[in-house]
């Protein structure tokens, strides 16, 4: 493999080995990979129902709120540790093997929890399960982003998050139906279900293909080309697959001119991107979702729903939560990431503020009003701050540092996840209704942060993301290539009806001026909606006539 006039020479293969190709393969991969986040969602919800059950509370000698918080949130400790390591592991053994080992470790942790003999063993099981979840929650978004075509990347990532919510809903309803079992099986069976799902994911990871970008990055060019051909329909002469291979390989060779892939280099060169990636995950937790996900029955009990009724309300809320994630499948690649995050954060903040208000006045209307507010909050989280923070970090980072950057952003998720999970039951006792306006404040802060700092990335191929951040070193060459070859993946910046794509001019990572300058006509006044969509003076929309 060599560079000739800035291009990598193509790789030819004689035939494809896969019988499943094209969109069928793509959606099959999405389903299996999504089991990883299904597990994460299941584990989020399963504890919320069993911690209010009489048999569970009796077995653990009526645990205090601090003990409950520890059993629930200690999972994040294991997840935090392995999410930091997952970037390095994913680069060494590949995305698919990391999926396998993450699922296998999770199965072991689920078994320890299911057959626990006391508080200490339960905590151990939660830590081990967390270690598996940390690997899965880091590698699944990376794998999905590297497999997906640019024009469908947002939709497929949002489908993946729907599976996360489906896992949460499945756990809540499992808790509800098992609550009718008059024995300790009422809480052991829901915990054991983790093992069943984990085994399915382990087996599935053995049959899905490896990420073509990881294969090419590790000089397995033929294998990488085979996967690209399969994803593009199985035709070995497919020009789009050939062009995509060339684009990926050129970027790999280019990145090797600076072989350093350390965290230090990543921070020095891409500090702005790393901070954006980590802040998206931090806000996803600070915006209050785990107050609901982990402790929804306690929230409903606090509002006046008692016992099994609280679990039932949680189950109904979970169904609406799932449905709310579906519109984002179609909106994320039309509206873009910014508009969804800002609109979702605004409504979530209002819903949390109203939840606190109704708990404060404590009138007859409070139980029903709190249910409505929680349902609205969950619905808009599922539409916005649920899926986008898992999609955004792997999008904005270059291939050599993608796994490390995503591991940091995922570790941020688990760190704040632990803080919120550990403190929520205590704060519910200490500050009561004031807990909800506190999280409403963070929702407002997230909206402001997105408006001023987050660039739009919809429809931009991963190899072209530098242009979004104003690092236009290669932008002119790519634009010329797009004009001369409409079949190139690069042409997605200027064609395929994505004329409203916005690229940000100022770079948070570099001090020098970008080489690509917006034309003078782009400085004209813009509407508020244009600013929300990322089409303001800071952004340059690329037209088909460019």
Coordinates of C-alpha atoms in Angstrom, one line a residue:
X1 CA 0.0 0.0 0.0
X2 CA 1.4 3.4 -1.0
X3 CA 0.4 6.9 -1.6
X4 CA 0.3 8.1 -5.1
X5 CA -0.6 11.7 -5.6
X6 CA -2.2 11.7 -2.2
X7 CA -4.3 8.5 -2.9
X8 CA -4.1 4.9 -1.7
X9 CA -4.0 2.2 -4.3
X10 CA -7.1 0.1 -4.3
X11 CA -7.4 -3.5 -3.0
X12 CA -9.2 -6.1 -5.2
X13 CA -10.9 -9.2 -3.9
X14 CA -12.1 -12.1 -6.0
X15 CA -15.4 -12.7 -4.2
X16 CA -17.3 -12.1 -1.0
X17 CA -17.6 -14.8 1.6
X18 CA -20.8 -13.5 3.2
X19 CA -24.2 -14.6 2.2
X20 CA -25.8 -11.7 4.0
X21 CA -24.9 -8.4 2.5
X22 CA -26.1 -4.8 2.1
X23 CA -28.8 -3.3 4.3
X24 CA -29.7 -6.7 5.6
X25 CA -26.2 -7.1 7.0
X26 CA -26.1 -3.6 8.3
X27 CA -29.3 -3.9 10.3
X28 CA -28.4 -7.4 11.5
X29 CA -25.1 -5.9 12.9
X30 CA -27.1 -3.1 14.5
X31 CA -29.4 -5.6 16.2
X32 CA -26.6 -7.7 17.6
X33 CA -24.5 -4.7 18.7
X34 CA -27.5 -3.1 20.2
X35 CA -27.8 -6.0 22.6
X36 CA -24.8 -4.5 24.3
X37 CA -26.8 -1.3 25.1
X38 CA -29.9 -3.4 25.8
X39 CA -27.9 -5.0 28.6
X40 CA -26.9 -1.6 29.9
X41 CA -30.6 -0.5 29.9
X42 CA -31.7 -3.7 31.5
X43 CA -29.2 -3.3 34.3
X44 CA -30.3 0.3 34.8
X45 CA -33.9 -0.6 35.3
X46 CA -33.7 -4.0 37.0
X47 CA -32.6 -2.6 40.4
X48 CA -35.2 0.1 40.4
X49 CA -38.0 -2.4 40.8
X50 CA -36.5 -4.9 43.1
X51 CA -35.2 -2.5 45.7
X52 CA -38.8 -1.6 46.7
X53 CA -39.9 -5.3 47.0
X54 CA -40.6 -6.8 50.4
X55 CA -38.6 -9.9 49.9
X56 CA -35.5 -8.1 48.7
X57 CA -35.7 -5.6 51.6
X58 CA -36.2 -8.4 54.1
X59 CA -33.3 -10.5 52.7
X60 CA -30.9 -7.5 53.1
X61 CA -32.3 -6.6 56.5
X62 CA -34.2 -3.4 55.5
X63 CA -31.2 -1.6 53.9
X64 CA -30.7 2.1 54.5
X65 CA -30.9 4.6 51.7
X66 CA -27.1 4.7 51.6
X67 CA -26.8 0.9 51.3
X68 CA -29.4 1.0 48.5
X69 CA -27.5 3.8 46.8
X70 CA -24.3 1.7 47.0
X71 CA -25.9 -1.5 45.6
X72 CA -27.4 0.5 42.7
X73 CA -24.5 2.8 41.9
X74 CA -21.5 0.6 42.6
X75 CA -21.9 -0.8 39.1
X76 CA -20.6 2.5 37.8
X77 CA -17.2 1.9 39.6
X78 CA -16.5 -1.2 37.6
X79 CA -17.8 0.5 34.5
X80 CA -15.7 3.6 35.0
X81 CA -12.5 1.5 35.3
X82 CA -13.1 -0.7 32.2
X83 CA -14.4 2.2 30.1
X84 CA -11.0 3.9 30.5
X85 CA -9.3 0.7 29.5
X86 CA -11.7 -0.1 26.7
X87 CA -10.1 2.3 24.3
X88 CA -6.7 0.6 24.5
X89 CA -8.3 -2.9 24.5
X90 CA -10.4 -2.1 21.5
X91 CA -7.4 -0.9 19.5
X92 CA -5.4 -4.1 20.4
X93 CA -7.9 -6.9 20.0
X94 CA -10.5 -5.2 17.8
X95 CA -14.1 -4.1 18.3
X96 CA -15.7 -7.5 17.9
X97 CA -13.6 -9.3 20.5
X98 CA -14.1 -6.5 22.9
X99 CA -17.8 -7.0 22.5
X100 CA -17.4 -10.7 23.3
X101 CA -15.4 -10.2 26.4
X102 CA -17.6 -7.4 27.7
X103 CA -20.7 -9.6 27.4
X104 CA -18.9 -12.6 29.0
X105 CA -17.8 -10.6 32.0
X106 CA -21.3 -9.2 32.3
X107 CA -22.7 -12.8 32.4
X108 CA -20.3 -13.7 35.3
X109 CA -21.4 -10.5 37.2
X110 CA -25.1 -11.3 36.7
X111 CA -24.6 -14.8 38.0
X112 CA -22.9 -13.5 41.2
X113 CA -25.8 -11.1 41.8
X114 CA -28.5 -13.8 41.1
X115 CA -27.0 -16.2 43.7
X116 CA -25.9 -13.6 46.2
X117 CA -25.6 -14.5 49.8
X118 CA -25.6 -11.0 51.3
X119 CA -24.8 -7.4 50.8
X120 CA -21.1 -7.8 50.1
X121 CA -21.6 -10.5 47.5
X122 CA -24.2 -8.3 45.8
X123 CA -21.8 -5.4 45.7
X124 CA -19.1 -7.7 44.2
X125 CA -21.5 -8.9 41.5
X126 CA -22.5 -5.3 40.6
X127 CA -18.9 -4.3 40.2
X128 CA -18.1 -7.3 37.9
X129 CA -21.2 -6.6 35.9
X130 CA -20.1 -3.0 35.7
X131 CA -16.8 -4.0 34.3
X132 CA -18.6 -5.8 31.4
X133 CA -20.9 -2.8 30.9
X134 CA -17.9 -0.4 30.8
X135 CA -16.4 -2.4 27.9
X136 CA -19.8 -2.7 26.1
X137 CA -20.8 1.0 26.5
X138 CA -17.5 2.2 25.1
X139 CA -17.1 -0.2 22.2
X140 CA -20.6 -0.5 20.9
X141 CA -20.9 3.2 19.8
X142 CA -17.4 3.0 18.2
X143 CA -18.3 -0.1 16.3
X144 CA -21.6 1.2 15.2
X145 CA -20.2 4.5 13.9
X146 CA -17.4 2.7 12.0
X147 CA -19.8 0.3 10.3
X148 CA -22.5 2.8 9.4
X149 CA -22.6 4.9 6.2
X150 CA -22.6 8.6 6.9
X151 CA -26.1 9.3 5.6
X152 CA -27.6 6.7 8.0
X153 CA -25.1 6.9 10.9
X154 CA -27.4 9.0 13.1
X155 CA -30.5 6.9 12.5
X156 CA -28.6 3.6 13.3
X157 CA -27.1 5.1 16.5
X158 CA -30.6 6.2 17.6
X159 CA -32.0 2.7 16.9
X160 CA -29.3 1.5 19.1
X161 CA -30.4 3.8 21.9
X162 CA -34.0 2.6 21.4
X163 CA -32.7 -0.9 22.3
X164 CA -31.1 0.6 25.4
X165 CA -34.5 1.9 26.5
X166 CA -36.2 -1.3 25.4
X167 CA -33.8 -3.1 27.8
X168 CA -34.8 -0.7 30.6
X169 CA -38.5 -1.3 29.9
X170 CA -38.1 -5.0 29.7
X171 CA -36.4 -5.0 33.2
X172 CA -39.2 -2.9 34.7
X173 CA -41.9 -5.2 33.4
X174 CA -39.9 -8.2 34.5
X175 CA -39.7 -6.7 38.0
X176 CA -43.5 -6.0 37.9
X177 CA -44.6 -9.5 37.0
X178 CA -42.0 -11.2 39.2
X179 CA -43.3 -9.1 42.1
X180 CA -46.3 -11.4 42.3
X181 CA -44.0 -14.4 43.1
X182 CA -44.3 -14.9 46.9
X183 CA -40.6 -15.8 47.5
X184 CA -37.1 -14.5 47.0
X185 CA -37.4 -15.6 43.4
X186 CA -39.3 -12.3 42.9
X187 CA -35.9 -10.5 42.8
X188 CA -33.5 -13.3 41.9
X189 CA -35.2 -14.1 38.5
X190 CA -35.0 -10.5 37.2
X191 CA -31.2 -10.5 38.1
X192 CA -30.7 -13.9 36.4
X193 CA -32.2 -12.6 33.1
X194 CA -29.1 -10.5 32.7
X195 CA -27.1 -13.8 32.1
X196 CA -29.5 -15.0 29.4
X197 CA -29.2 -11.7 27.4
X198 CA -25.4 -11.7 27.9
X199 CA -25.0 -15.2 26.5
X200 CA -27.0 -14.2 23.4
X201 CA -24.7 -11.2 22.9
X202 CA -21.6 -13.3 23.4
X203 CA -22.7 -15.7 20.7
X204 CA -23.8 -12.9 18.4
X205 CA -20.4 -11.2 18.6
X206 CA -18.8 -14.3 17.1
X207 CA -20.7 -14.0 13.8
X208 CA -20.8 -10.3 13.1
X209 CA -17.9 -8.8 11.0
X210 CA -15.1 -6.8 12.4
X211 CA -15.0 -3.0 11.9
X212 CA -13.6 -2.3 8.5
X213 CA -11.8 0.8 9.7
X214 CA -10.1 -1.1 12.5
X215 CA -9.0 -3.8 10.0
X216 CA -7.6 -1.3 7.6
X217 CA -5.9 0.6 10.5
X218 CA -4.2 -2.7 11.4
X219 CA -3.1 -3.4 7.8
X220 CA -5.7 -6.1 7.3
X221 CA -6.6 -4.5 4.0
X222 CA -8.2 -7.5 2.2
X223 CA -10.4 -8.3 5.2
X224 CA -11.4 -4.7 5.6
X225 CA -12.2 -4.5 1.9
X226 CA -14.3 -7.6 2.2
X227 CA -16.4 -6.1 4.9
X228 CA -16.9 -2.9 2.9
X229 CA -18.0 -4.9 -0.1
X230 CA -20.5 -6.8 2.0
X231 CA -21.9 -3.6 3.5
X232 CA -22.3 -2.2 0.0
X233 CA -24.2 -5.2 -1.4
X234 CA -21.6 -7.8 -2.1
X235 CA -20.5 -6.7 -5.5
X236 CA -16.7 -6.9 -5.5
X237 CA -16.5 -4.2 -8.2
X238 CA -18.7 -1.8 -6.3
X239 CA -17.2 1.7 -6.9
X240 CA -18.5 3.2 -3.7
X241 CA -16.9 0.4 -1.7
X242 CA -13.6 1.0 -3.5
X243 CA -13.7 4.8 -3.0
X244 CA -14.6 4.3 0.7
X245 CA -11.6 2.0 1.1
X246 CA -9.3 4.5 -0.6
X247 CA -10.6 7.3 1.6
X248 CA -10.1 5.3 4.8
X249 CA -6.7 4.1 3.8
X250 CA -5.5 7.5 2.8
X251 CA -6.5 8.9 6.2
X252 CA -4.8 6.0 8.0
X253 CA -1.6 6.5 6.1
X254 CA -1.8 10.2 6.7
X255 CA -2.3 9.8 10.4
X256 CA 0.7 7.5 10.6
X257 CA 2.9 10.5 9.6
X258 CA 2.3 11.4 13.2
X259 CA 2.5 8.0 14.9
X260 CA 1.8 9.2 18.4
X261 CA -1.5 8.0 19.7
X262 CA -1.1 8.7 23.4
X263 CA -3.7 10.5 25.6
X264 CA -1.2 13.4 25.9
X265 CA -1.1 13.9 22.1
X266 CA -4.9 13.6 21.9
X267 CA -5.4 16.2 24.6
X268 CA -2.8 18.6 23.1
X269 CA -4.1 18.3 19.5
X270 CA -7.9 17.7 20.1
X271 CA -8.6 19.3 23.4
X272 CA -11.7 21.0 22.2
X273 CA -13.2 17.9 20.8
X274 CA -12.4 15.8 23.9
X275 CA -14.1 18.4 26.1
X276 CA -17.2 18.4 23.9
X277 CA -17.4 14.6 23.9
X278 CA -17.0 14.4 27.7
X279 CA -19.4 17.3 28.4
X280 CA -22.1 15.6 26.3
X281 CA -21.9 12.5 28.5
X282 CA -21.7 14.5 31.7
X283 CA -24.8 16.5 30.9
X284 CA -26.7 13.3 30.0
X285 CA -26.4 12.3 33.6
X286 CA -26.6 15.7 35.3
X287 CA -29.8 16.4 33.4
X288 CA -31.5 14.0 35.8
X289 CA -32.2 10.8 33.9
X290 CA -30.9 8.4 36.5
X291 CA -33.1 10.0 39.2
X292 CA -35.8 8.4 37.1
X293 CA -34.1 5.3 35.6
X294 CA -32.6 4.0 38.9
X295 CA -35.2 5.3 41.3
X296 CA -38.5 5.8 39.4
X297 CA -40.5 3.6 41.9
X298 CA -39.1 5.6 44.8
X299 CA -40.0 8.9 43.0
X300 CA -43.5 7.6 42.4
X301 CA -43.8 6.5 46.1
X302 CA -42.6 9.9 47.1
X303 CA -45.4 11.4 45.0
X304 CA -48.1 9.0 46.6
X305 CA -48.1 5.8 44.5
X306 CA -47.4 2.9 46.9
X307 CA -45.8 -0.6 46.4
X308 CA -46.6 -2.4 43.2
X309 CA -48.5 0.6 41.9
X310 CA -45.2 2.5 41.8
X311 CA -43.6 -0.3 39.7
X312 CA -46.7 -0.3 37.4
X313 CA -46.4 3.5 36.8
X314 CA -42.7 2.9 36.1
X315 CA -43.6 0.3 33.5
X316 CA -46.1 2.5 31.8
X317 CA -43.6 5.3 31.8
X318 CA -41.0 3.0 30.2
X319 CA -43.3 2.1 27.3
X320 CA -43.8 5.8 26.5
X321 CA -40.0 6.2 26.9
X322 CA -39.5 3.7 24.1
X323 CA -42.0 5.3 21.8
X324 CA -40.4 8.7 22.3
X325 CA -37.0 7.4 20.9
X326 CA -38.5 6.5 17.5
X327 CA -39.0 10.0 16.0
X328 CA -35.3 10.7 16.5
X329 CA -34.5 7.9 14.0
X330 CA -35.8 10.1 11.3
X331 CA -35.1 13.6 12.7
X332 CA -31.4 13.2 13.6
X333 CA -30.2 13.2 10.0
X334 CA -32.7 15.9 9.0
X335 CA -32.7 18.4 11.9
X336 CA -29.2 17.5 13.0
X337 CA -27.8 17.0 16.5
X338 CA -27.9 20.6 17.8
X339 CA -31.6 21.2 17.4
X340 CA -32.5 18.0 19.0
X341 CA -30.3 18.5 22.0
X342 CA -31.5 22.0 22.7
X343 CA -35.2 21.4 22.2
X344 CA -35.0 18.2 24.4
X345 CA -33.0 19.9 27.1
X346 CA -35.5 22.8 27.3
X347 CA -38.6 20.6 27.8
X348 CA -36.7 18.3 30.2
X349 CA -35.8 21.3 32.4
X350 CA -39.4 22.5 32.5
X351 CA -40.7 19.0 33.3
X352 CA -38.2 18.7 36.2
X353 CA -39.0 22.1 37.6
X354 CA -42.8 21.3 37.5
X355 CA -42.1 17.9 39.3
X356 CA -40.4 19.8 42.1
X357 CA -43.3 22.3 42.2
X358 CA -46.0 19.7 42.5
X359 CA -44.1 17.8 45.2
X360 CA -43.6 21.1 47.1
X361 CA -47.4 22.0 47.1
X362 CA -48.3 18.4 48.0
X363 CA -52.0 18.6 47.0
X364 CA -54.4 15.9 45.8
X365 CA -53.3 16.5 42.3
X366 CA -49.6 15.8 43.1
X367 CA -49.5 12.0 42.4
X368 CA -51.0 12.3 38.9
X369 CA -49.2 15.5 38.1
X370 CA -45.8 14.0 39.0
X371 CA -46.5 11.0 36.7
X372 CA -47.3 13.4 33.8
X373 CA -44.1 15.4 34.4
X374 CA -41.9 12.3 34.7
X375 CA -43.4 10.8 31.5
X376 CA -42.8 14.1 29.6
X377 CA -39.2 14.3 31.0
X378 CA -38.4 10.7 30.0
X379 CA -40.0 11.1 26.6
X380 CA -37.9 14.1 25.7
X381 CA -34.7 12.6 27.2
X382 CA -35.3 9.5 25.0
X383 CA -35.7 11.9 22.0
X384 CA -32.6 14.0 22.7
X385 CA -30.0 13.6 25.5
X386 CA -30.5 9.8 25.5
X387 CA -29.2 8.9 22.0
X388 CA -27.1 11.9 20.9
X389 CA -24.3 11.7 23.5
X390 CA -23.6 8.2 22.4
X391 CA -23.5 9.1 18.8
X392 CA -21.6 12.4 19.0
X393 CA -18.2 11.4 20.6
X394 CA -17.2 8.7 18.1
X395 CA -18.3 11.0 15.2
X396 CA -16.0 13.9 16.0
X397 CA -12.8 12.1 16.8
X398 CA -10.2 10.8 14.1
X399 CA -9.7 7.1 13.8
X400 CA -6.3 6.7 15.5
X401 CA -7.6 8.4 18.7
X402 CA -11.3 7.5 18.4
X403 CA -11.3 4.6 20.8
X404 CA -9.3 6.5 23.5
X405 CA -11.5 9.6 23.2
X406 CA -14.7 7.6 23.4
X407 CA -13.3 5.7 26.4
X408 CA -12.8 9.0 28.1
X409 CA -16.2 10.3 27.3
X410 CA -17.8 7.0 28.4
X411 CA -15.7 7.1 31.6
X412 CA -17.2 10.6 32.2
X413 CA -20.6 9.1 31.8
X414 CA -20.0 6.4 34.4
X415 CA -18.3 8.9 36.8
X416 CA -21.3 11.2 36.8
X417 CA -23.6 8.1 36.6
X418 CA -22.1 7.0 39.9
X419 CA -22.4 10.4 41.5
X420 CA -26.0 10.8 40.6
X421 CA -26.9 7.1 41.5
X422 CA -25.1 7.3 44.8
X423 CA -26.5 10.6 45.9
X424 CA -30.1 10.5 44.7
X425 CA -31.6 8.4 47.6
X426 CA -29.7 10.5 50.1
X427 CA -30.7 13.8 48.5
X428 CA -34.4 12.6 48.2
X429 CA -34.3 12.5 52.0
X430 CA -32.2 15.6 52.6
X431 CA -33.5 18.2 50.2
X432 CA -36.7 16.4 49.0
X433 CA -38.5 18.3 46.2
X434 CA -35.5 20.7 45.7
X435 CA -33.7 17.8 44.0
X436 CA -35.7 18.2 40.8
X437 CA -35.2 22.0 40.2
X438 CA -31.5 21.3 40.8
X439 CA -31.4 19.0 37.8
X440 CA -33.5 21.5 35.9
X441 CA -30.7 24.0 36.3
X442 CA -28.3 21.5 34.6
X443 CA -30.7 21.1 31.7
X444 CA -30.6 24.8 31.2
X445 CA -26.8 24.8 31.3
X446 CA -26.7 22.0 28.7
X447 CA -28.8 24.0 26.3
X448 CA -26.6 27.0 26.6
X449 CA -23.4 24.9 26.1
X450 CA -24.7 23.2 23.0
X451 CA -25.8 26.5 21.5
X452 CA -22.4 28.1 21.8
X453 CA -19.9 25.2 21.6
X454 CA -21.3 22.1 19.7
X455 CA -20.9 22.1 15.9
X456 CA -23.3 20.2 13.6
X457 CA -22.1 16.8 12.3
X458 CA -25.1 15.4 10.5
X459 CA -24.2 13.6 7.3
X460 CA -20.5 14.2 7.4
X461 CA -18.3 11.1 6.8
X462 CA -16.0 10.3 9.6
X463 CA -12.9 10.9 7.5
X464 CA -14.1 14.4 6.7
X465 CA -14.9 15.6 10.2
X466 CA -11.8 17.9 10.3
X467 CA -13.7 20.3 8.1
X468 CA -16.5 20.6 10.7
X469 CA -14.0 21.9 13.2
X470 CA -12.4 24.3 10.7
X471 CA -9.3 22.2 10.3
X472 CA -9.4 22.7 6.6
X473 CA -6.0 21.4 5.7
X474 CA -7.5 18.7 3.4
X475 CA -10.8 20.3 2.7
X476 CA -10.0 22.0 -0.6
X477 CA -8.6 18.7 -2.0
X478 CA -11.7 16.8 -0.8
X479 CA -14.1 19.4 -2.3
X480 CA -12.3 19.3 -5.6
X481 CA -12.5 15.5 -5.5
X482 CA -16.2 15.6 -4.8
X483 CA -16.8 17.9 -7.8
X484 CA -14.9 15.7 -10.2
X485 CA -16.2 12.4 -8.8
X486 CA -19.9 12.4 -7.7
X487 CA -19.7 8.7 -6.6
X488 CA -17.0 9.5 -4.0
X489 CA -18.0 9.3 -0.4
X490 CA -16.4 12.7 -0.1
X491 CA -19.1 14.2 -2.3
X492 CA -21.5 13.8 0.5
X493 CA -20.3 17.2 1.7
X494 CA -21.8 18.8 -1.4
X495 CA -24.5 16.5 -2.7
X496 CA -27.2 13.9 -1.9
X497 CA -29.6 16.7 -0.9
X498 CA -27.6 17.5 2.1
X499 CA -27.1 21.1 1.1
X500 CA -27.9 22.4 4.6
X501 CA -24.9 20.7 6.2
X502 CA -23.1 23.2 8.4
X503 CA -19.4 23.2 9.1
X504 CA -17.9 25.2 11.8
X505 CA -15.1 27.7 11.0
X506 CA -13.3 28.4 14.3
X507 CA -11.5 25.4 15.7
X508 CA -11.3 24.8 19.5
X509 CA -8.3 22.7 18.9
X510 CA -6.0 24.8 16.8
X511 CA -4.7 28.3 17.2
X512 CA -4.0 28.9 13.5
X513 CA -6.6 30.2 11.1
X514 CA -8.3 27.4 9.1
X515 CA -7.4 27.3 5.4
X516 CA -11.0 27.2 4.3
X517 CA -12.8 30.5 4.5
X518 CA -16.5 31.0 4.3
X519 CA -17.6 33.3 1.3
X520 CA -18.6 36.8 2.2
X521 CA -22.3 36.0 1.4
X522 CA -22.4 33.6 4.4
X523 CA -22.1 36.6 6.8
X524 CA -25.6 37.7 6.1
X525 CA -28.1 37.8 9.0
X526 CA -29.6 34.5 10.0
X527 CA -32.8 33.6 11.8
X528 CA -32.9 32.0 15.2
X529 CA -33.9 28.7 13.7
X530 CA -30.8 28.8 11.5
X531 CA -28.6 29.5 14.5
X532 CA -30.1 26.5 16.3
X533 CA -29.5 24.3 13.4
X534 CA -25.9 25.5 13.2
X535 CA -26.2 27.8 10.2
X536 CA -25.2 31.0 11.9
X537 CA -22.3 33.3 11.1
X538 CA -19.9 30.8 12.7
X539 CA -20.9 28.1 10.2
X540 CA -20.7 27.6 6.5
X541 CA -23.4 25.7 4.7
X542 CA -22.0 23.9 1.6
X543 CA -24.3 24.1 -1.4
X544 CA -24.5 21.9 -4.4
X545 CA -23.1 24.7 -6.6
X546 CA -20.0 25.0 -4.4

